[in-house]
Coordinates of C-alpha atoms and ligand atoms in Angstrom, one line a residue:
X1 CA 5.3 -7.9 -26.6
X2 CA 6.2 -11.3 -24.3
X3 CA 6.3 -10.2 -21.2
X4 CA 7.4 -12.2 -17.5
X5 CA 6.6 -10.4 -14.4
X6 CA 8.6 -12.2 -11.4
X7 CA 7.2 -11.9 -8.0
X8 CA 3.2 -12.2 -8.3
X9 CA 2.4 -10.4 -5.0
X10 CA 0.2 -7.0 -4.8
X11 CA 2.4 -5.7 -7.3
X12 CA 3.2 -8.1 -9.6
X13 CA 0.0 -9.7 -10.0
X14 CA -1.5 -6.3 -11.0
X15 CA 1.1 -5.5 -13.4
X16 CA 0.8 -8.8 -15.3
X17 CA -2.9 -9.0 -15.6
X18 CA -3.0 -5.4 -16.7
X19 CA 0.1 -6.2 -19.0
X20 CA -2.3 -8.9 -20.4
X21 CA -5.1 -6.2 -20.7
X22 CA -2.9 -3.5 -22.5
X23 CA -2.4 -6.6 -25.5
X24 CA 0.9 -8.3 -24.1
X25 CA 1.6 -12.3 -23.7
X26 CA 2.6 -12.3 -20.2
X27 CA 3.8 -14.9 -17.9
X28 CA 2.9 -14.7 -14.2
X29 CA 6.1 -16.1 -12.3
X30 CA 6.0 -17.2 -8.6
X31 CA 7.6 -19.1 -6.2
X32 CA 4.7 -19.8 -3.8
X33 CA 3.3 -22.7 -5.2
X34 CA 0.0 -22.2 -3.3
X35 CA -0.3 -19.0 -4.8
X36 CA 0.4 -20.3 -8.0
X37 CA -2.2 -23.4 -7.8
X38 CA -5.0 -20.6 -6.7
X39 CA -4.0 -18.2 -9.4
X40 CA -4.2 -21.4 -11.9
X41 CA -7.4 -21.9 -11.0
X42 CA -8.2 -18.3 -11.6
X43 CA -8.3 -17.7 -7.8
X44 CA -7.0 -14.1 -6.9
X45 CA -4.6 -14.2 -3.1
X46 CA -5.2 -10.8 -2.6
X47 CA -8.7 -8.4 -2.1
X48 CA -8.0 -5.7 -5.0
X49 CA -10.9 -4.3 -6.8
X50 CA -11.6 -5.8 -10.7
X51 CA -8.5 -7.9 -10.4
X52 CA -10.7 -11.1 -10.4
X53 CA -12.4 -10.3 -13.5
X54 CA -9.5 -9.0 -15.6
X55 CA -7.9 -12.2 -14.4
X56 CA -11.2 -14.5 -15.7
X57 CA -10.7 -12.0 -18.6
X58 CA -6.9 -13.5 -19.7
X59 CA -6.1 -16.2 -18.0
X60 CA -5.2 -19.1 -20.5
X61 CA -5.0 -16.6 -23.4
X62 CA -2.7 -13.6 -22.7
X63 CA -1.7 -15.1 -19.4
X64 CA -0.1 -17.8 -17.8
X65 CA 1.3 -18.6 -14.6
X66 CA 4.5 -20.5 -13.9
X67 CA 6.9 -21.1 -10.9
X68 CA 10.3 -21.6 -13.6
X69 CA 12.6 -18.3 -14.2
X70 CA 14.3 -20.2 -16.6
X71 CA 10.6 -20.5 -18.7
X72 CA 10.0 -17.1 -18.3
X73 CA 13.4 -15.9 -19.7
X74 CA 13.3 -17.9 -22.6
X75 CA 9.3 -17.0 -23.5
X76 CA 9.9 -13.4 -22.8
X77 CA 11.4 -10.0 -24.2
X78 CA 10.9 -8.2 -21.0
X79 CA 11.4 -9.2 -17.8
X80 CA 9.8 -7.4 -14.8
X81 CA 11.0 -7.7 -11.2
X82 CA 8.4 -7.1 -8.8
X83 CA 9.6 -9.0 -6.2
X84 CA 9.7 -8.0 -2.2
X85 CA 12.2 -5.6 -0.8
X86 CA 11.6 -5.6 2.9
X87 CA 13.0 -3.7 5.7
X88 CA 15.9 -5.3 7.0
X89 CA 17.2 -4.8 10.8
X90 CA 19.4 -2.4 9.8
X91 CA 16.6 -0.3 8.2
X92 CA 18.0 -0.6 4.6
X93 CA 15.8 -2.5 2.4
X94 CA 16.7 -6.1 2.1
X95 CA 17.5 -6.5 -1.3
X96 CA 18.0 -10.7 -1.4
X97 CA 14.8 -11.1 -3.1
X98 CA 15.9 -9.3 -5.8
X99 CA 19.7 -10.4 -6.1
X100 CA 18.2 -14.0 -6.2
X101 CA 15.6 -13.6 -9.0
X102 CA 18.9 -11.9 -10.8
X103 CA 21.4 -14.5 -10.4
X104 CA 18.9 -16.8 -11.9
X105 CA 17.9 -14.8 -14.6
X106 CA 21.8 -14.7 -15.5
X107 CA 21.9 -18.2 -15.8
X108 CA 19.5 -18.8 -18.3
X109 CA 19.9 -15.8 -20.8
X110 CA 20.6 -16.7 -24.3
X111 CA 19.2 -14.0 -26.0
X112 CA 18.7 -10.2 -25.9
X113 CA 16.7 -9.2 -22.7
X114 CA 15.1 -6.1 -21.1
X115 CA 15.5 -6.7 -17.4
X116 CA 13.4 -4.1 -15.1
X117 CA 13.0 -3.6 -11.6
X118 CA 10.2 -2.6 -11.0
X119 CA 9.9 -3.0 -7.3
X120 CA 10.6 0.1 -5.0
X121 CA 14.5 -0.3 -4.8
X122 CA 17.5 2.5 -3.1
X123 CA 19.4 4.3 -5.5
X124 CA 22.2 2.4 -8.3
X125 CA 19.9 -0.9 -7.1
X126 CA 19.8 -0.8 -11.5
X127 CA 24.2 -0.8 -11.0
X128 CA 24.3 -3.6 -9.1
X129 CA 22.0 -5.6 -10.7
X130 CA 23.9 -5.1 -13.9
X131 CA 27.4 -6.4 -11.9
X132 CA 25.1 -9.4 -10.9
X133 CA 24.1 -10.4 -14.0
X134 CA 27.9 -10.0 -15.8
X135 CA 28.9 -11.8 -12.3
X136 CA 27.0 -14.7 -12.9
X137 CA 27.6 -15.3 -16.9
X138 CA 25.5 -13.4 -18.5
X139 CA 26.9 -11.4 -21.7
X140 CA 26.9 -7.9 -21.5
X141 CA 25.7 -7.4 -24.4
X142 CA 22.6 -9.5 -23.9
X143 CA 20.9 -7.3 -21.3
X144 CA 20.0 -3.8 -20.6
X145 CA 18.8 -3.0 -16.8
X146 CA 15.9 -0.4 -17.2
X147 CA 14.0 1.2 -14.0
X148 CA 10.3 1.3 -13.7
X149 CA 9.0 2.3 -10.4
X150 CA 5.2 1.3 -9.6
X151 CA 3.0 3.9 -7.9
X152 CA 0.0 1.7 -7.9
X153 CA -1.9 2.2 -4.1
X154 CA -3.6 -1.0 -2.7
X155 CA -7.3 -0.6 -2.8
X156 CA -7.5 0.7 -6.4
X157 CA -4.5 -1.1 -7.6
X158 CA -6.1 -1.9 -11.0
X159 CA -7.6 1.6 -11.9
X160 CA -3.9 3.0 -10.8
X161 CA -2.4 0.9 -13.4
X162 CA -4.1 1.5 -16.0
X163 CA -4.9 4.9 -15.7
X164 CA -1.9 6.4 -14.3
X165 CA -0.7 9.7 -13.6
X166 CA 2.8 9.4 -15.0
X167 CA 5.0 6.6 -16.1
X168 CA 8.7 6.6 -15.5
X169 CA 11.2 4.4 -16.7
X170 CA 14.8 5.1 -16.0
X171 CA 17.2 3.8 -18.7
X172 CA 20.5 4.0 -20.2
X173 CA 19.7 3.2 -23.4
X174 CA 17.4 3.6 -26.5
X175 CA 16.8 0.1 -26.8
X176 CA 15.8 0.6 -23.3
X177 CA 13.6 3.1 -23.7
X178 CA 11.7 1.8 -27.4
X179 CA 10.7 -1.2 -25.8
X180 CA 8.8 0.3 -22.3
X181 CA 7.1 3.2 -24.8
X182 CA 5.7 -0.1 -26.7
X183 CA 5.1 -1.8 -23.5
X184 CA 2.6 1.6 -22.3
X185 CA 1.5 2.6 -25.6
X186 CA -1.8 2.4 -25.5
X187 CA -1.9 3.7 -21.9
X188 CA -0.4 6.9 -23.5
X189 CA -1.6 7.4 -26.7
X190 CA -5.1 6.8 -25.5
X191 CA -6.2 3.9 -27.0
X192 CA -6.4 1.8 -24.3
X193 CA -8.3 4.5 -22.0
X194 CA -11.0 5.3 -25.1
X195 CA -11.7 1.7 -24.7
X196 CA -15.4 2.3 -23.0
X197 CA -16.1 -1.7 -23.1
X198 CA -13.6 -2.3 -20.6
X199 CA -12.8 -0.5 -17.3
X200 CA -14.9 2.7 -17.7
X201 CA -12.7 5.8 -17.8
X202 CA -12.5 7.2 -14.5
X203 CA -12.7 10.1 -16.8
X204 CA -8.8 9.5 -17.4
X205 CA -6.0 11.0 -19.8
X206 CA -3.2 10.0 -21.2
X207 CA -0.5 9.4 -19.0
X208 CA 2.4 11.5 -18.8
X209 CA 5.4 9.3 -19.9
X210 CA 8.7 10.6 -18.5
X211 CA 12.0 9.3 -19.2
X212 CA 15.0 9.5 -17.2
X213 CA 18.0 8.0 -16.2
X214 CA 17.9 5.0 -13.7
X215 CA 19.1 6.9 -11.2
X216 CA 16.7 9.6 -11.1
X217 CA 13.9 7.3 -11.6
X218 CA 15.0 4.9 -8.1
X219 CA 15.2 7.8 -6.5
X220 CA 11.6 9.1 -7.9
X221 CA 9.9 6.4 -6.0
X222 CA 11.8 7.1 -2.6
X223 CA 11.2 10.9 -3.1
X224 CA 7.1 10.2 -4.0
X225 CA 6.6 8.2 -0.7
X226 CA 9.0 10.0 1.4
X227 CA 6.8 13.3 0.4
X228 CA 3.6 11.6 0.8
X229 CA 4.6 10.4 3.9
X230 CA 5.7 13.8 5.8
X231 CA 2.5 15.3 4.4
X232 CA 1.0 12.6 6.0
X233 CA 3.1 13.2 9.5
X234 CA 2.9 17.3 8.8
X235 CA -0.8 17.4 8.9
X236 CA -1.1 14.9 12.0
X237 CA 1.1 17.0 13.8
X238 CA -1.3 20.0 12.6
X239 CA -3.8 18.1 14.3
X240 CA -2.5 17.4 17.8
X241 CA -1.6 21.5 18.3
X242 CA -5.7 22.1 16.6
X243 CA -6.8 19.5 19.2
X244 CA -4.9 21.7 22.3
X245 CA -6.3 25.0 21.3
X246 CA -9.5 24.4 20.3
X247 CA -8.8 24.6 16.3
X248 CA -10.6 21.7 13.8
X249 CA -8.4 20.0 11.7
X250 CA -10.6 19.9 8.5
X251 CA -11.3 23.4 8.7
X252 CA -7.5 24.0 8.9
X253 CA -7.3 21.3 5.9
X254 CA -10.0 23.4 4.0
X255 CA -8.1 26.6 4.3
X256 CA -4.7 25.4 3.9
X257 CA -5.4 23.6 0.7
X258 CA -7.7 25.9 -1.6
X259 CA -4.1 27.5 -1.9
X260 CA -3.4 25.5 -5.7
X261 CA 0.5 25.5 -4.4
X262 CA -0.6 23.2 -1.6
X263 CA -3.8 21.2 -2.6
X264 CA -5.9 19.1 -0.2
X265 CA -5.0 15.8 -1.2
X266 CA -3.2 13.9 1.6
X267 CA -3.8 16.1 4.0
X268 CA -6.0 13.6 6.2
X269 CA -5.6 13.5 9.4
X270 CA -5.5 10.5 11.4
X271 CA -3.6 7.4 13.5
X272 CA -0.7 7.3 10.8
X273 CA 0.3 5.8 8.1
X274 CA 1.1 2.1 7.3
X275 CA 1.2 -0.8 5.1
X276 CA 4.0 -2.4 3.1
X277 CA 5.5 0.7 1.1
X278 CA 5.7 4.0 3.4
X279 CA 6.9 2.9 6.2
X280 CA 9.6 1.0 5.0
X281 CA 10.2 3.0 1.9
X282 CA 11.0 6.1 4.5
X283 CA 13.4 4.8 6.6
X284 CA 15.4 3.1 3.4
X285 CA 15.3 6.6 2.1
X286 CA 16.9 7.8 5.2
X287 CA 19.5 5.0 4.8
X288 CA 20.6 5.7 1.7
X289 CA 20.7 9.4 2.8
X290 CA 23.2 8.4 5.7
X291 CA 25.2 6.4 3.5
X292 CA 25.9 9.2 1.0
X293 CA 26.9 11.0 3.5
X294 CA 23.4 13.5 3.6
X295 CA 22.2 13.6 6.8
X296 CA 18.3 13.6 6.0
X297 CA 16.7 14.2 9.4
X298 CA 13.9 15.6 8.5
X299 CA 12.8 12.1 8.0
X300 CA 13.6 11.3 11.4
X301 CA 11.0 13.8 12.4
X302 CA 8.3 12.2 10.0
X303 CA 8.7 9.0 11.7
X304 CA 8.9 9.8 14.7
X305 CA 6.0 11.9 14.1
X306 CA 4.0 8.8 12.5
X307 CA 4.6 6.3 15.6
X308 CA 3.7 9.1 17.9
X309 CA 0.2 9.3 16.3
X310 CA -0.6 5.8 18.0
X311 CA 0.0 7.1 21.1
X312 CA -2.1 10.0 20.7
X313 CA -4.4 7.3 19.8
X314 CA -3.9 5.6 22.8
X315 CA -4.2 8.0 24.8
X316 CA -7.6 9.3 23.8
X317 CA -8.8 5.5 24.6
X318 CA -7.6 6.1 28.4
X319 CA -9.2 9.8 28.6
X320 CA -12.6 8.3 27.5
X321 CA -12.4 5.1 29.5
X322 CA -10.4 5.6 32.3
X323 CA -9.3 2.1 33.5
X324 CA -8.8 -0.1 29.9
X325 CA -8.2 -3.6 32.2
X326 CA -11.5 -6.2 31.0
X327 CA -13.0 -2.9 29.3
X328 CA -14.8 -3.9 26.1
X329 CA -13.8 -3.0 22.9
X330 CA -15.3 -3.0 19.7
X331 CA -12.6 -2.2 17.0
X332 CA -13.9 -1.7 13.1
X333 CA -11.0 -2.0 10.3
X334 CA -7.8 -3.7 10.5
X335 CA -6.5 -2.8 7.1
X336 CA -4.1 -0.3 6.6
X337 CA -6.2 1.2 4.8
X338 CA -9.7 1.0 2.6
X339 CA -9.8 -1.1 -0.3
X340 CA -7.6 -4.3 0.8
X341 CA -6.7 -7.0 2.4
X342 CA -3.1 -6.1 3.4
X343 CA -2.4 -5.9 7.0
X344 CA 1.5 -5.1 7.1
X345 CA 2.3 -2.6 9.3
X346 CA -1.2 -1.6 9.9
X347 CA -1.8 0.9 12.3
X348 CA -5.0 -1.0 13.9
X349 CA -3.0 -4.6 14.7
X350 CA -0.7 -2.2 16.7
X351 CA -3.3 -0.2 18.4
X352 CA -5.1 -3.4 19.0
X353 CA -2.0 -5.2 20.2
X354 CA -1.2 -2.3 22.9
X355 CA -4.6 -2.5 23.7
X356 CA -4.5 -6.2 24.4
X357 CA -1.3 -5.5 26.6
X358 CA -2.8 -3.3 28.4
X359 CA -6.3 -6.2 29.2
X360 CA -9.3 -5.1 26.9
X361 CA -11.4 -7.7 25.1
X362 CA -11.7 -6.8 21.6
X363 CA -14.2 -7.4 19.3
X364 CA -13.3 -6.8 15.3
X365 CA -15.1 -6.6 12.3
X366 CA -13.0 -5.5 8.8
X367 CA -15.0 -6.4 5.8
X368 CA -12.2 -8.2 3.7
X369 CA -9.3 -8.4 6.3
X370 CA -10.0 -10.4 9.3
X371 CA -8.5 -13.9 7.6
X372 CA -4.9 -11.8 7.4
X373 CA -5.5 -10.3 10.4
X374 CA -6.2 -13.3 12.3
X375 CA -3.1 -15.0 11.1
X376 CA -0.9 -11.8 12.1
X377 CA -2.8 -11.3 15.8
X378 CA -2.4 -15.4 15.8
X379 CA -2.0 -16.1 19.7
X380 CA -3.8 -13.0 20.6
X381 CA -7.1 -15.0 19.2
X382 CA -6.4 -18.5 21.2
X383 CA -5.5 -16.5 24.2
X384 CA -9.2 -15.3 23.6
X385 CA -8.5 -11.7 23.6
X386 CA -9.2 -10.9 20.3
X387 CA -12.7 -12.3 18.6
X388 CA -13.6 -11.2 15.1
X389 CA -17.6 -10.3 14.5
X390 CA -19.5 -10.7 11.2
X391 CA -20.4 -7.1 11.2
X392 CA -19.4 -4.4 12.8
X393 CA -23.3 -4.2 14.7
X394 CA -22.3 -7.5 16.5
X395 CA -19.1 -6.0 17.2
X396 CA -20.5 -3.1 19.2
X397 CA -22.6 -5.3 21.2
X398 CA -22.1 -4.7 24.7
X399 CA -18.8 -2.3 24.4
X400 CA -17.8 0.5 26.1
X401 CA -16.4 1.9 23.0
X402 CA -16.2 1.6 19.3
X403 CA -12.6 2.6 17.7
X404 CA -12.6 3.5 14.2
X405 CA -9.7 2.7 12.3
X406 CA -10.2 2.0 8.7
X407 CA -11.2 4.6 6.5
X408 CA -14.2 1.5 4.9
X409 CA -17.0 3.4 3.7
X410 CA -19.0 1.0 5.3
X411 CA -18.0 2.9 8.6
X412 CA -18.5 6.4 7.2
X413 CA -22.5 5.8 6.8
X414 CA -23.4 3.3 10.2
X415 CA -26.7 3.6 11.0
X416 CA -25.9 5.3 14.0
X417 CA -29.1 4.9 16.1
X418 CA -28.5 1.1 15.9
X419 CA -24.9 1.1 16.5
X420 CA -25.9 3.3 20.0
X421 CA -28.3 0.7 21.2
X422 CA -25.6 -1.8 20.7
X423 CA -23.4 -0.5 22.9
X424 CA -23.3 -0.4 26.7
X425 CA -21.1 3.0 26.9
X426 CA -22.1 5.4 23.8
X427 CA -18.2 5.9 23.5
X428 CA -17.1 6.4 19.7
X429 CA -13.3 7.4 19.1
X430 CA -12.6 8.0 15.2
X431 CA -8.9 7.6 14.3
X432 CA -9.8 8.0 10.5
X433 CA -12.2 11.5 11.1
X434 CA -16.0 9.8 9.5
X435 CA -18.0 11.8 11.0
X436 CA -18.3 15.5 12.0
X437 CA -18.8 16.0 15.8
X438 CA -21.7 17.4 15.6
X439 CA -23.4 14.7 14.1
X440 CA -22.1 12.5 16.3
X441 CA -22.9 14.8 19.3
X442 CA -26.4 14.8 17.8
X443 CA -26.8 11.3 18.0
X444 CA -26.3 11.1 21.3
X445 CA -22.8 9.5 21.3
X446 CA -19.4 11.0 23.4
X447 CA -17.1 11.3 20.3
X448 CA -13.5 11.6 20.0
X449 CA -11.7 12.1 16.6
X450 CA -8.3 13.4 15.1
X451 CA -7.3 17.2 15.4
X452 CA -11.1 17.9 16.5
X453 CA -13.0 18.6 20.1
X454 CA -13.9 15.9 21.7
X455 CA -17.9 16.1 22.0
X456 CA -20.0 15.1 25.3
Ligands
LIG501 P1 4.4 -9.0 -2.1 O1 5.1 -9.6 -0.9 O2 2.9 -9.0 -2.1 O3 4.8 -9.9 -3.4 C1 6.1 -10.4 -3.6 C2 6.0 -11.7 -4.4 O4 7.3 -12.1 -4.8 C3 5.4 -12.8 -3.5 O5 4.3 -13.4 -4.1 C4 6.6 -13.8 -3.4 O6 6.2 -15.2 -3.3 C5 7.3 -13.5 -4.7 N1 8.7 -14.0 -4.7 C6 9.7 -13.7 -3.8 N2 10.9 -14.3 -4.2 C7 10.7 -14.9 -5.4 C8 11.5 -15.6 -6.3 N3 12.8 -15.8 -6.0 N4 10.9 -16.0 -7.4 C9 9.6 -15.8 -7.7 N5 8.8 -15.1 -6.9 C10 9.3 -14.7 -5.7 O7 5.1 -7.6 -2.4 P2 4.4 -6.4 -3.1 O8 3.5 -5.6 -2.1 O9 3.8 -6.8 -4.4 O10 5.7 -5.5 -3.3 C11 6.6 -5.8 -4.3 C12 7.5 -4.6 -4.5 O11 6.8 -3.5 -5.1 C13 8.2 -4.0 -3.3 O12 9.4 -3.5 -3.6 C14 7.2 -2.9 -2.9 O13 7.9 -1.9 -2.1 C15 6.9 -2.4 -4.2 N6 5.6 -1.6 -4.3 C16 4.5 -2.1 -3.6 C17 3.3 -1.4 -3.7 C18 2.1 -1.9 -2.9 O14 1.1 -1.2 -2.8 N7 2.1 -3.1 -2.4 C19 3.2 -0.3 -4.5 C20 4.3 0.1 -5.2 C21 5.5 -0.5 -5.1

């Protein structure tokens, strides 16, 4: 199948080299021509595990890269658009990225085309694309508008993609539909994931391929991160009442989630979620509820609940140190999580942000994210506040505390002797829960964690 993916961000770049790895001819389409030159040169933007090899893999075969819509339409049968929908100030997301790549799709349509959003979009986004294009000159008759919603997670982006859980696509249409089960074939009839010479098999399946209507499958995506998000929120609130009466979160998480109704999985407690999808992804949810006319508070409560966590954060920072004015800080992770680069909406800028505000020096070490995070802390660094170390043992030199907040394995197995001669207060406060206390206790460090006794 020819194949253009529009948008080559986290998203799109994943989808078009794996596109390229499921047999496709795909073309890459962006309009960052610095991204484009790097990617030309085989040069991946982003951190994201195995992306750089399956790139080497196709690129100049399977896969090209190209900054012209109008190439990409004529070249392909399917057209994916995996451009950015961010928040806009009134909390709905801003949908001008993808209205733009539309109208110039329109123009340049001659023949028939499979158009599919696949970036996370609000409800009937499939409708109005549809008016878009008929607004703009394209035939009816020589488009269909399918959904496809992308549950990849940043981190282990590749592995996500091609061995999924589920597939949906939302469509209208059995043209539609023919087309995206040749697109996944061999993610769902196994011949891609028996394939032992490439990606070994995580020990996958086939995916589950489920077909809907566009509707249901926009509102699919909003309803997995919305979920994910308040059991995210549920089990951090969990925390804060163990913390008060003496309960221990992972015990709690243990004994909650051997019941198979429940499960264990994202049930971590810690300083909240982040990144470019959940937070934004909620309150768009919540927008579309309002508008409706369903008033969807309990999304209210998970946000509220998530921001709140920082604060909790914080104030376990001023219970251990008192005074935070020219205390030293040693702060490991700036990611919004393990496994990338991406530091949108990470919790850790904003902790470390509040913590600058409030006159601590702070040193950072993140193994992949401190270019990103330099750029977003920008004046923070030439005011001096903010210095990055080359590992996170230089980092603790001389603090009064380490703060944990990255969930790096890296962190998880410190050799914990040398970090406590590093440091001139043996002050450790976990926001991601690494360690057990006890350990810590044993090591001779004042630990604080998430939904757990502080030890002394
Ligand atoms: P991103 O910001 O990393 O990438 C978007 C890309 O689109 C950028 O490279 C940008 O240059 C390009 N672009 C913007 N306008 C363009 C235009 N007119 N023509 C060509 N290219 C254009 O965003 P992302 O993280 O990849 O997210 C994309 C979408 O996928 C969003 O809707 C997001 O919510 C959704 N999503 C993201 C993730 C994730 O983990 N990042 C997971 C699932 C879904």
């Amino acid at each position: 199948m020819n194949i253009s993916v529009i948008g080559a961000g986290y998203v799109g770049l994943v989808s078009a080299v794996c596109f390229a790895e499921l047999g496709h001819t795909v073309i890459g389409v962006d309009n960052n021509p610095e991204k484009l030159l790097a990617l030309d040169e085989g040069k991946v933007p982003i951190h994201e595990n195995l992306l750089p090899e399956l790139l080497q893999r196709h690129l100049g075969h399977r896969l090209t890269f190209s900054s012209s819509i109008s190439h990409a339409v004529r070249e392909s049968d399917v057209i994916f658009i995996t451009v950015g929908t961010p928040q806009s100030a009134t909390g709905h997301a801003d949908l001008g990225y993808v209205e733009a790549v539309t109208r110039e799709i329109a123009k340049h349509i001659t023949s028939m085309k499979l158009i599919v959003e696949k970036s996370t979009v609000p409800v009937r986004t499939s409708d109005a694309i549809r008016r878009t294009m008929t607004l703009n000159g394209a035939s009816p008759r020589l488009f269909s508008v399918a959904s496809n919603p992308e549950f990849l997670r940043e981190g282990s982006a590749v592995t996500d993609f091609l061995y999924p859980d589920r597939i949906v696509i939302g469509v209208e249409d059995s043209f539609s539909e023919e087309r995206l089960r040749e697109i996944y074939s061999p993610l769902c009839d196994g011949s891609y994931y028996r394939r032992e010479d490439l990606i070994p098999g995580c020990g996958a399946s086939a995916a589950h391929f489920i077909v809907t209507n566009t509707n249901s499958a926009e509102l699919i995506k909003h309803t997995s991160n919305a979920f994910l998000a308040m059991k995210i929120s549920f089990m951090n609130a969990i925390a804060n009442i163990a913390e008060r009466v003496g309960g221990d979160v992972d015990q709690i998480r243990e004994g909650v989630g051997a019941d198979r109704r429940i499960g264990t999985s994202f049930l971590n407690a810690g300083i909240g979620y982040g990144g470019s999808c959940f937070p934004k992804d909620v309150l768009a949810f919540r927008a579309v509820a309002r508008e409706v006319g369903y008033d969807f508070d309990l999304l209210d409560a998970v946000m509220r609940i998530n921001k709140d966590q920082r604060h909790q954060f914080l104030r376990k920072v001023r219970d251990a140190l008192w005074t935070l004015r020219d205390k030293r800080i040693a702060v490991f992770g700036l990611a919004f999580k393990a496994g990338t680069d991406d530091v949108r909406e990470s919790p850790a800028i904003e902790i470390v942000e509040a913590l600058v505000n409030e006159g601590c020096l702070i040193t950072a070490y993140d193994p992949v994210a401190m270019p990103r995070a330099l750029s977003e802390l920008g004046l923070r660094v030439g005011e001096n506040t903010v210095r990055m170390a080359s590992d996170p043992y230089i980092a603790a030199e001389d603090v009064d505390a380490v703060l944990i907040l990255t969930e790096w394995n890296e962190f998880a197995s410190l050799d914990l002797p040398r970090l406590h001669s590093q440091m001139r207060l043996p002050v450790v406060i976990d926001g991601r829960n690494l360690y057990r206390p006890e350990v810590m206790e044993a090591a001779g460090f004042v630990y604080y964690s998430v939904g757990r006794a502080a030890v002394f």
